[in-house]
Coordinates of C-alpha atoms in Angstrom, one line a residue:
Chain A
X1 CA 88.4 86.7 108.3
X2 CA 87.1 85.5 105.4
X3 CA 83.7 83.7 107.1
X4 CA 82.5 87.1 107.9
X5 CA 82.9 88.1 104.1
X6 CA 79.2 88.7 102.8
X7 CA 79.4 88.5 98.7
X8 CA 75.9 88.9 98.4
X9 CA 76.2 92.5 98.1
X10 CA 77.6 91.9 94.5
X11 CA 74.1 91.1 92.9
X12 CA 72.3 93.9 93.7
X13 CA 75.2 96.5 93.2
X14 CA 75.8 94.6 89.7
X15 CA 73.9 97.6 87.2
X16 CA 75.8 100.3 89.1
X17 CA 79.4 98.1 88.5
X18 CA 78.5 97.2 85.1
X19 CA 78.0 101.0 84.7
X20 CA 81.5 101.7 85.6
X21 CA 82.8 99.1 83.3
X22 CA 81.1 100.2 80.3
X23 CA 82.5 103.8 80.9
X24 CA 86.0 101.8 81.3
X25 CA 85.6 100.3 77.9
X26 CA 84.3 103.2 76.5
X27 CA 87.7 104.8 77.7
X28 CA 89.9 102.3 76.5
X29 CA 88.0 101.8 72.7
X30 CA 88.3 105.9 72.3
X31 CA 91.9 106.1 73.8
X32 CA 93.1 103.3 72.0
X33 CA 91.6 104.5 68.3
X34 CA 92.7 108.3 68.8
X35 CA 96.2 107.1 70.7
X36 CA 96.9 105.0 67.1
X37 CA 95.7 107.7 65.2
X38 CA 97.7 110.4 66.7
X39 CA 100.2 107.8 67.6
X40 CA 101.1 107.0 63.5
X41 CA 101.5 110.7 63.1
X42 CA 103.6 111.4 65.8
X43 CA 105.8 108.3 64.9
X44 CA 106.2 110.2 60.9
X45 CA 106.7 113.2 62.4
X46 CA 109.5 112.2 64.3
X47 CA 110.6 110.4 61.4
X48 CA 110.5 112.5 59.1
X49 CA 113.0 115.1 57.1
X50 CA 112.1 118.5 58.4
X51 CA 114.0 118.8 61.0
X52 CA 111.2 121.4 63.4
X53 CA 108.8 119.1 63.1
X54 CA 110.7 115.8 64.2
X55 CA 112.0 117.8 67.1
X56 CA 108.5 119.1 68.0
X57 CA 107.6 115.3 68.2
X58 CA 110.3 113.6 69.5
X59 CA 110.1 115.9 72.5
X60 CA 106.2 115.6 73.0
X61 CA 107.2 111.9 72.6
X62 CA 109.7 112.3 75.8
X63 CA 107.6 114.4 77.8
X64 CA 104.9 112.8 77.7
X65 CA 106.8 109.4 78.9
X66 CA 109.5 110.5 82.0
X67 CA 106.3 112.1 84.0
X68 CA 103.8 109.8 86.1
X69 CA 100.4 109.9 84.2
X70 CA 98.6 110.6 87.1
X71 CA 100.0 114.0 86.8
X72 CA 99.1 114.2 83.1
X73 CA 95.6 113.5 84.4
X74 CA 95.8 116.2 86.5
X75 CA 97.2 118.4 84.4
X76 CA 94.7 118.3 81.4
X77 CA 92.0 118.5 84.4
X78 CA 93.6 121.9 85.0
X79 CA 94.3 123.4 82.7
X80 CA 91.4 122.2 79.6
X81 CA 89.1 124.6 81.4
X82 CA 91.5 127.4 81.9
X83 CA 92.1 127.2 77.9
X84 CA 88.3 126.7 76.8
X85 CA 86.9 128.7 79.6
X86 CA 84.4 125.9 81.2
X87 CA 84.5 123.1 83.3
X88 CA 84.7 119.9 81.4
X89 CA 83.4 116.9 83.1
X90 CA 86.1 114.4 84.7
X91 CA 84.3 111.6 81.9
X92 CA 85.2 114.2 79.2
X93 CA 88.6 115.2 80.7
X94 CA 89.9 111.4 81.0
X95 CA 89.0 110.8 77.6
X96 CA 91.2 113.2 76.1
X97 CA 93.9 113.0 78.1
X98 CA 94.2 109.4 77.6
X99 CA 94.1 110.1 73.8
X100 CA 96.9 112.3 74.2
X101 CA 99.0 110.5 76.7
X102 CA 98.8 107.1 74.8
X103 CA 99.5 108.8 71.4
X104 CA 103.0 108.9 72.9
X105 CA 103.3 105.0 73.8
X106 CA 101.8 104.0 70.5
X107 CA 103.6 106.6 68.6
X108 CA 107.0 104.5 70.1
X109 CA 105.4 101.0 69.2
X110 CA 104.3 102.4 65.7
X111 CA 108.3 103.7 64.8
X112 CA 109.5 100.7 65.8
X113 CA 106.7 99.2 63.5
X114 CA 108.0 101.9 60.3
X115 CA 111.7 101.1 60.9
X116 CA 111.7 97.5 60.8
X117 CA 110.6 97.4 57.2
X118 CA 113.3 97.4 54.7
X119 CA 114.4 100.6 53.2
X120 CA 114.3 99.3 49.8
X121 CA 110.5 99.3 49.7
X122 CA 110.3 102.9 50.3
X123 CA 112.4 103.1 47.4
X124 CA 110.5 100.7 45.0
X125 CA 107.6 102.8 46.3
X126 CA 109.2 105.7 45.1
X127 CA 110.3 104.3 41.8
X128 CA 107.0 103.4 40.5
X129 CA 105.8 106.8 41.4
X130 CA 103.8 106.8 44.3
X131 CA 104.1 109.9 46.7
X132 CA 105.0 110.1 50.1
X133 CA 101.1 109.7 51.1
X134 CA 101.4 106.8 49.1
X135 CA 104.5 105.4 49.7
X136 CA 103.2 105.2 53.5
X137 CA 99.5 104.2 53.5
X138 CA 99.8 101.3 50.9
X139 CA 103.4 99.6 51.2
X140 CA 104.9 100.6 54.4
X141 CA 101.7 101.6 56.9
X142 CA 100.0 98.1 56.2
X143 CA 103.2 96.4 57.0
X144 CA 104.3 98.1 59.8
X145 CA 100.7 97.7 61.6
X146 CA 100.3 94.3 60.8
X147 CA 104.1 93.4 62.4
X148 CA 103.3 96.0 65.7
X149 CA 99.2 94.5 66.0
X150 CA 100.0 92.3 68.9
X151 CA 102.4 95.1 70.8
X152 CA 99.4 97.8 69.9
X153 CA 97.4 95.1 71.6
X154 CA 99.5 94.7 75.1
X155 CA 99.9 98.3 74.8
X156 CA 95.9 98.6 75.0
X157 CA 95.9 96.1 77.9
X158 CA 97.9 98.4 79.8
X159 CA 96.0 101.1 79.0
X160 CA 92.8 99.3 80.1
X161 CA 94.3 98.8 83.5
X162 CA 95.5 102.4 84.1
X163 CA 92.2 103.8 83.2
X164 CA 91.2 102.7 86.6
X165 CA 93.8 106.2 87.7
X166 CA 90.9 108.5 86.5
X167 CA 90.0 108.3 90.2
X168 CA 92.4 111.4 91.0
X169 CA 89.9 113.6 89.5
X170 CA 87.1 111.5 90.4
X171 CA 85.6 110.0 86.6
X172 CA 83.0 107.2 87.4
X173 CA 85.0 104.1 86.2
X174 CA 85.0 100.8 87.5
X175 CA 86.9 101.4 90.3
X176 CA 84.9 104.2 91.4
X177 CA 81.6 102.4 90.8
X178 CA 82.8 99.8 93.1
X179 CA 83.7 102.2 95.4
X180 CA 80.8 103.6 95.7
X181 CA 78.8 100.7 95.6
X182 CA 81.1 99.0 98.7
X183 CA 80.7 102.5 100.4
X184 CA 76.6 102.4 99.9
X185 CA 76.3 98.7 101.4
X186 CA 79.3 99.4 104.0
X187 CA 80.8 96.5 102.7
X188 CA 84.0 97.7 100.8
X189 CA 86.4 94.8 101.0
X190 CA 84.1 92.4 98.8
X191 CA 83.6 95.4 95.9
X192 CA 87.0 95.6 96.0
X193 CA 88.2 92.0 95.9
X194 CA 85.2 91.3 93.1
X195 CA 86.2 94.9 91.2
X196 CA 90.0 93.2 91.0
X197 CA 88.9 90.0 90.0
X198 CA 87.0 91.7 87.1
X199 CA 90.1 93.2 86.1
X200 CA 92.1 89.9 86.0
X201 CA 89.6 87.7 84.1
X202 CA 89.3 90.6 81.4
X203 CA 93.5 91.8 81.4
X204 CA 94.3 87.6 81.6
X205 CA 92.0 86.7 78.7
X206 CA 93.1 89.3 76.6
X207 CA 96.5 88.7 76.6
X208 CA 95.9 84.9 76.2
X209 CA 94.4 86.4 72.7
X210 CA 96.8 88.4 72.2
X211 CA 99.6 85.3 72.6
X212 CA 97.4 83.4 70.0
X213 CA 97.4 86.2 67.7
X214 CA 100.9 86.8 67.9
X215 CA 101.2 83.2 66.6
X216 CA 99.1 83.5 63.5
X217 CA 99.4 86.2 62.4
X218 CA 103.4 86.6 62.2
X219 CA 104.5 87.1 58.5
X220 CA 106.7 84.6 57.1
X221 CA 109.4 85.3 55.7
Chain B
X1 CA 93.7 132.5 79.0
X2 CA 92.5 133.8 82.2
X3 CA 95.4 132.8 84.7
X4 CA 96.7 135.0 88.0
X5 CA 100.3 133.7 87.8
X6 CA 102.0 134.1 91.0
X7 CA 105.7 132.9 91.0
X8 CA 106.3 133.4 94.9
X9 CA 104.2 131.1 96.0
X10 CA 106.4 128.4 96.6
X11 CA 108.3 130.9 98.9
X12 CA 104.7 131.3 100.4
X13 CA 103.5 130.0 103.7
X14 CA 100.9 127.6 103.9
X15 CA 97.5 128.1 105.0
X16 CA 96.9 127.4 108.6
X17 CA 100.7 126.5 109.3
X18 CA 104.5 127.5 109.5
X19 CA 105.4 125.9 106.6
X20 CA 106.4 126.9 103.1
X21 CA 104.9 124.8 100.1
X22 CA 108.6 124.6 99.4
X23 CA 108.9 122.6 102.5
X24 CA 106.1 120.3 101.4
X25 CA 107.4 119.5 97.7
X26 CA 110.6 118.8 99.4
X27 CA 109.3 116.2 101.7
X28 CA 107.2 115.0 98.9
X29 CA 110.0 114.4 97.0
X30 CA 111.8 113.0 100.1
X31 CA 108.5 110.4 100.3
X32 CA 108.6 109.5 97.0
X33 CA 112.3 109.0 96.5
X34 CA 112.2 106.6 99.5
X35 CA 108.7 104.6 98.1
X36 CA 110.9 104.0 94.8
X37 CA 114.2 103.0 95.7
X38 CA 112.5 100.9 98.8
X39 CA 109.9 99.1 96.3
X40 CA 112.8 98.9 93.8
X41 CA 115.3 97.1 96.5
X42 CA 112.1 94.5 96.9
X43 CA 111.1 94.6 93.2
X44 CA 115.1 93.2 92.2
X45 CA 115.1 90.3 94.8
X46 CA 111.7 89.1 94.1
X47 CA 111.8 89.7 90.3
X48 CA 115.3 87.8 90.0
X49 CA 114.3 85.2 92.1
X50 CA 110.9 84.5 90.2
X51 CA 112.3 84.8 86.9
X52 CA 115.2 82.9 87.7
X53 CA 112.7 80.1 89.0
X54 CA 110.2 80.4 85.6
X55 CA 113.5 78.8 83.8
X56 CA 114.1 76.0 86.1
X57 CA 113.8 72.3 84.7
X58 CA 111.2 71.9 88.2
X59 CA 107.9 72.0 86.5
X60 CA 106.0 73.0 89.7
X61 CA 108.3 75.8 90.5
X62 CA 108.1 77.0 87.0
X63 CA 104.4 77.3 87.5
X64 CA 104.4 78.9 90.4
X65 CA 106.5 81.7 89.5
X66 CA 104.1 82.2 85.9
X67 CA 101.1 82.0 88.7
X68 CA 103.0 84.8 90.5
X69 CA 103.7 86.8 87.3
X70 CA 100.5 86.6 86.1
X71 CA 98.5 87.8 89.0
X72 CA 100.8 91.1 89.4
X73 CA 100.7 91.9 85.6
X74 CA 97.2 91.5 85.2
X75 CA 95.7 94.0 87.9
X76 CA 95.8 97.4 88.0
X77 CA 98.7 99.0 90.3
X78 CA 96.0 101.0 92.3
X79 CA 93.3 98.3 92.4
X80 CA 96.3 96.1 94.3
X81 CA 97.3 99.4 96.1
X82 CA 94.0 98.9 97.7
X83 CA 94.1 95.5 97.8
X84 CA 97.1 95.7 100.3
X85 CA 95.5 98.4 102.1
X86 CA 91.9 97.4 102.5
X87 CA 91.3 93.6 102.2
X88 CA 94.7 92.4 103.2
X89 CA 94.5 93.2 106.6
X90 CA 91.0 91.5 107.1
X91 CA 92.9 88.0 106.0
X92 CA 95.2 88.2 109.1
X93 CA 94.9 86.6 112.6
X94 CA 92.8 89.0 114.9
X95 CA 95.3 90.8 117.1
X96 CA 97.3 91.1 114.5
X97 CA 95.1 92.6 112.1
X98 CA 94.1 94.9 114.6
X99 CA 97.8 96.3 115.1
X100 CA 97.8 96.6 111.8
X101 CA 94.6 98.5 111.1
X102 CA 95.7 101.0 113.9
X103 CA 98.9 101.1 115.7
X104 CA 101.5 100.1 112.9
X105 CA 104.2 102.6 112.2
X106 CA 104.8 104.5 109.0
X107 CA 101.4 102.1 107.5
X108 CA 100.6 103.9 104.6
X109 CA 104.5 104.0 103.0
X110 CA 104.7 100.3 104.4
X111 CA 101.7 99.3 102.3
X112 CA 102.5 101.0 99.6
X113 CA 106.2 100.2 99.0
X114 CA 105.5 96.3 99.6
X115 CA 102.5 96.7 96.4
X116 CA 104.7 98.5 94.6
X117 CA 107.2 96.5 94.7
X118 CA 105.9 93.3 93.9
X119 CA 103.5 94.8 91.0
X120 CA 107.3 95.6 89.9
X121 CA 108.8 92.3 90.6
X122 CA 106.8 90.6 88.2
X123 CA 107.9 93.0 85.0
X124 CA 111.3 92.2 86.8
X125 CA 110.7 88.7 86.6
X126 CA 109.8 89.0 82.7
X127 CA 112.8 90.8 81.9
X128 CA 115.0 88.5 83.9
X129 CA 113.2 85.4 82.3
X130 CA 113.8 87.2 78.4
X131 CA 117.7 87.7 79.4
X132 CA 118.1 84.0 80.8
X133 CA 116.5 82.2 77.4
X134 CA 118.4 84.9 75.3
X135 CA 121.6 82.4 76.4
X136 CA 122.7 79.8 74.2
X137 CA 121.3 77.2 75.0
X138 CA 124.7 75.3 74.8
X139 CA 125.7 77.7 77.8
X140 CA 123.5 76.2 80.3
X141 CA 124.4 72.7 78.8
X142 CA 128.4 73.2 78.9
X143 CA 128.0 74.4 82.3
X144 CA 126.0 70.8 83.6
X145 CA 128.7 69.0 81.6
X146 CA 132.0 70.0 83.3
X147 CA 130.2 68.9 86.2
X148 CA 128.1 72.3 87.9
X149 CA 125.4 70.8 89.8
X150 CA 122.3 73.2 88.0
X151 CA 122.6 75.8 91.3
X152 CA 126.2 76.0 90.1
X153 CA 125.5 76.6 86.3
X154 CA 123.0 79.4 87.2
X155 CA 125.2 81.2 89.8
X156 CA 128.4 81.0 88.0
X157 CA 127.4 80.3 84.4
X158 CA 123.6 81.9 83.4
X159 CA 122.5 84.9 86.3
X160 CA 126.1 86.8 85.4
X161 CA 125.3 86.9 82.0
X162 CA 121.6 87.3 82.1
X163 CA 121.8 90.1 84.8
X164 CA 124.4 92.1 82.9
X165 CA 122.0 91.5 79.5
X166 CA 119.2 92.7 80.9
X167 CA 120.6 96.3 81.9
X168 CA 118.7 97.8 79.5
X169 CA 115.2 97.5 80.0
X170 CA 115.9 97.3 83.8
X171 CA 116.6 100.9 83.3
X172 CA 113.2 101.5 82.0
X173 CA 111.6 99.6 84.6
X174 CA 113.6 101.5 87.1
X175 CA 112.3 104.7 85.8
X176 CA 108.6 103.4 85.6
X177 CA 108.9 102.6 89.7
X178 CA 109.5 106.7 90.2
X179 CA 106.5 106.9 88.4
X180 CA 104.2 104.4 89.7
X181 CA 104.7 105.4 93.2
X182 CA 102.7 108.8 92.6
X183 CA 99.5 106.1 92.9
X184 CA 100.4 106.2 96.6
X185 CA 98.7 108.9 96.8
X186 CA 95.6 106.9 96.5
X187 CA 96.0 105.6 100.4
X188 CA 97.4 108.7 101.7
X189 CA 101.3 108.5 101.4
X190 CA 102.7 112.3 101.4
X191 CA 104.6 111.6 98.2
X192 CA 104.6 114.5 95.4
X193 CA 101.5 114.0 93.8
X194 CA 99.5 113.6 97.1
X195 CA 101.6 117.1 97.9
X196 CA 100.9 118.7 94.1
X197 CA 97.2 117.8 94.7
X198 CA 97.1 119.3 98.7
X199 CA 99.1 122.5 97.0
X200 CA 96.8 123.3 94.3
X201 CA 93.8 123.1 96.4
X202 CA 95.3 125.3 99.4
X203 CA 97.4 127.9 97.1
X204 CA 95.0 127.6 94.2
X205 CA 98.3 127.9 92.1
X206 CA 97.9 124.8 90.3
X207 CA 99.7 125.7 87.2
X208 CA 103.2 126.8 89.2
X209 CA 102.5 123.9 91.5
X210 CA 102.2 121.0 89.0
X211 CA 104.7 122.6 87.0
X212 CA 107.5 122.3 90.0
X213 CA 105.7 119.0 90.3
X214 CA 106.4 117.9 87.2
X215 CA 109.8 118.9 87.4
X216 CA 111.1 117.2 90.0
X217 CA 109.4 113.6 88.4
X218 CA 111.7 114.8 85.7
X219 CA 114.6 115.2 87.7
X220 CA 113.9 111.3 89.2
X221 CA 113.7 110.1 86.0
X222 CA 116.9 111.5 84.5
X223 CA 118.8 110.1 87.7
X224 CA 117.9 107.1 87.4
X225 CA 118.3 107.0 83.4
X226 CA 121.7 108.0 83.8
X227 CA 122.9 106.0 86.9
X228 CA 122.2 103.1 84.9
X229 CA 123.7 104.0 81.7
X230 CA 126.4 103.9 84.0
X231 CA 125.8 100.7 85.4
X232 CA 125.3 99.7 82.1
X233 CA 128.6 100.9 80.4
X234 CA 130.7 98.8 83.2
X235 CA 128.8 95.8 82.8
X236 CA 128.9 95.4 79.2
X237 CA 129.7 92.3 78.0
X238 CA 132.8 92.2 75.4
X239 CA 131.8 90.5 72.2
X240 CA 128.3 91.3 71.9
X241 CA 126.3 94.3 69.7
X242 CA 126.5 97.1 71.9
X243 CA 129.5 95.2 74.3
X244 CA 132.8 96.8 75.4
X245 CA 135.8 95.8 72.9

């Protein structure tokens, strides 16, 4: 019953938590950057004209989005070693598969983002001589991102809450931390109940942003 | 690459047992076919229900049900998973928390197909929400004015065409419950990827074991992408993009 809760174990496990959360962050921040990066590529590779290479994507795309990524997780955590020869630490392991899994999610949001702009500007583009290079980082790229920013936003929310699944191969997050700390002062129902209400205060206040954003920063048309 | 493949494994029997590891993908698969659709069954009810009631004139109902969404959406599946499992328990009565701690049946699919499926009843809800204020807005209003109390205009008027509207991204949701439930795992449910983990560590096959793994999430997926494309195809609704002629 809630009377024999003791939430003073929070205060002195507080370093070790904030810890954990700083290693989530660091997750998210790195996942989210590369997962654009790689995301923006994917999303012109599977738009673009040569046919190998749209295939290539559109199925990396697929694959990467029918299977559970806790099996992604533990597949990079396999196999990365077996391919470079040495153990890579779960931190290291989480980061890149992240990258790589949410390269596919954001490569969908960032299509989405391309296609909705009118074929004519490619076109203008075209007609005043930029190149394809062009064409894409200065009229449609800047369009496109600013239209998709508060769905590459959710998108990073979610991400921010699955990180918490690197606990399959044991990466000290802020799940784990809490974990531990609830297991060190035998008192794992508080950690936990504190550990989730971390997560809700930080998911709940950035999607009120996000909400905001989407308000201001919609084009007019 | 430095890799002993070793294809008869699954064929293999496991270490300290009579079994195959054949035998414990299959009742992996069994486990987490059963968490899905189970979660799922609990994940429509609730989510229609809640998002049905975030669109209702009632101001406090409509709060509630945004309370409700908000609190599923905004914590991770497995921090809830634990949630359930862990701190839940300690809120009941005495005796009952006791039964529940140690003599209640099947406790670890229990747990997790309840969390499961309300984390999925609030992206239910959303989606159920989206298809009712797609409507016209004159629907809901003709409905009220040839005399439908407001129960009548949503059960004959708004739910049939919201429910057949939101088809779609139901379908992806559906597929997203197949893959959630591998987080059971977490509390000790003998789904696929509690089996794919158990596999590797005992065969030490873990490529050929994740790969069959892998697989079969495949297999879930496409089933349930397909049974609703053909859910989808009856219910269409004539006279919209994408409708039946």
């Amino acid at each position: 019953m809630l009377s024999n809760f003791d939430f003073s174990v929070i205060a002195p496990s507080l370093p070790f938590i904030w810890t954990g959360l700083k290693f989530t962050v660091q997750l998210t921040l790195i996942a989210m950057s590369g997962g654009i990066v790689f995301g923006t590529l994917l999303a012109l590779a599977r738009l673009s004209s040569m046919a190998p290479l749209a295939m290539a994507a559109t199925w990396y795309v697929n694959l990467m989005r029918s299977i559970p990524l806790l099996m992604v997780i533990l597949w990079f955590f396999l196999v990365i070693p077996l391919i470079t020869g040495k153990p890579l630490g779960a931190e290291a392991s989480a980061i890149v598969t992240f990258t790589a899994f949410e390269a596919a999610y954001y490569s969908e949001i960032m299509r989405a983002g391309i296609q909705s702009i009118p074929r004519g500007q490619v076109a203008a583009g075209e007609a005043i001589g930029l190149n394809y290079w062009q064409v894409m980082s200065y009229v449609v790229l800047p369009q496109a991102f600013r239209n998709m920013l508060p769905i590459l936003l959710t998108q990073t929310i979610i991400l921010f809450q699955d990180t918490s699944l690197v606990y399959a191969i044991g990466a000290k997050d802020l799940l784990k931390a809490a974990e531990i700390a609830g297991k060190n002062y035998n008192r794992p129902v508080e950690m936990y109940v504190f550990v989730a209400g971390i997560y809700f205060v930080i998911c709940f206040s950035l999607s009120f942003l996000v909400r905001r954003l989407q308000r201001k920063i919609a084009i007019v048309r | 690459m430095n890799y002993h493949w070793n294809w008869g494994v699954f064929l293999e029997q496991v270490k300290g047992g009579d079994e195959t590891y054949l035998d414990w993908l299959i009742a992996g698969f069994g486990w987490t076919v059963a968490v899905a659709l189970s979660a799922w069954a609990i994940a429509l009810i609730l989510g229609i229900a809640v998002g049905t009631a975030r669109t209702v004139p009632n101001k406090w109902l409509a709060r509630a049900a945004h309370v409700w969404v908000e609190l599923f959406r905004n914590v991770p599946l497995l921090v809830q998973l634990f949630l359930w499992f862990f701190v839940f328990p300690e809120f009941l009565p005495r005796e009952l928390s006791l039964w529940v701690k140690q003599d209640m049946p099947a406790k670890e699919f229990i747990t997790a197909t309840i969390c499961l499926g309300l984390f999925t009843s609030a992206r239910v809800a959303e989606q159920m929400r989206a298809g009712i204020e797609s409507l016209a807005r004159g629907q809901g209003m003709a409905g009220l004015a040839i005399g439908f109390t407001l129960g009548q205009t949503y059960r004959y008027v708004l739910l049939p065409m919201a429910l057949r509207i939101i088809i779609p991204p139901l379908t992806s949701e559906f597929m997203n419950v197949f893959k959630n439930s591998a987080v059971a795992f977490a509390i000790g449910v003998l789904e696929l990827t509690f089996q794919a983990r158990q596999m590797q560590e005992d065969s030490e096959q873990g490529i050929e074991t994740y790969l069959a793994v892998t697989v079969l999430y495949f297999i879930c997926a496409f089933v349930a992408n397909r049974g609703m494309a053909l859910i989808e195809r009856r219910t269409r609704i004539p006279g919209y993009i994408g409708g039946a002629k």
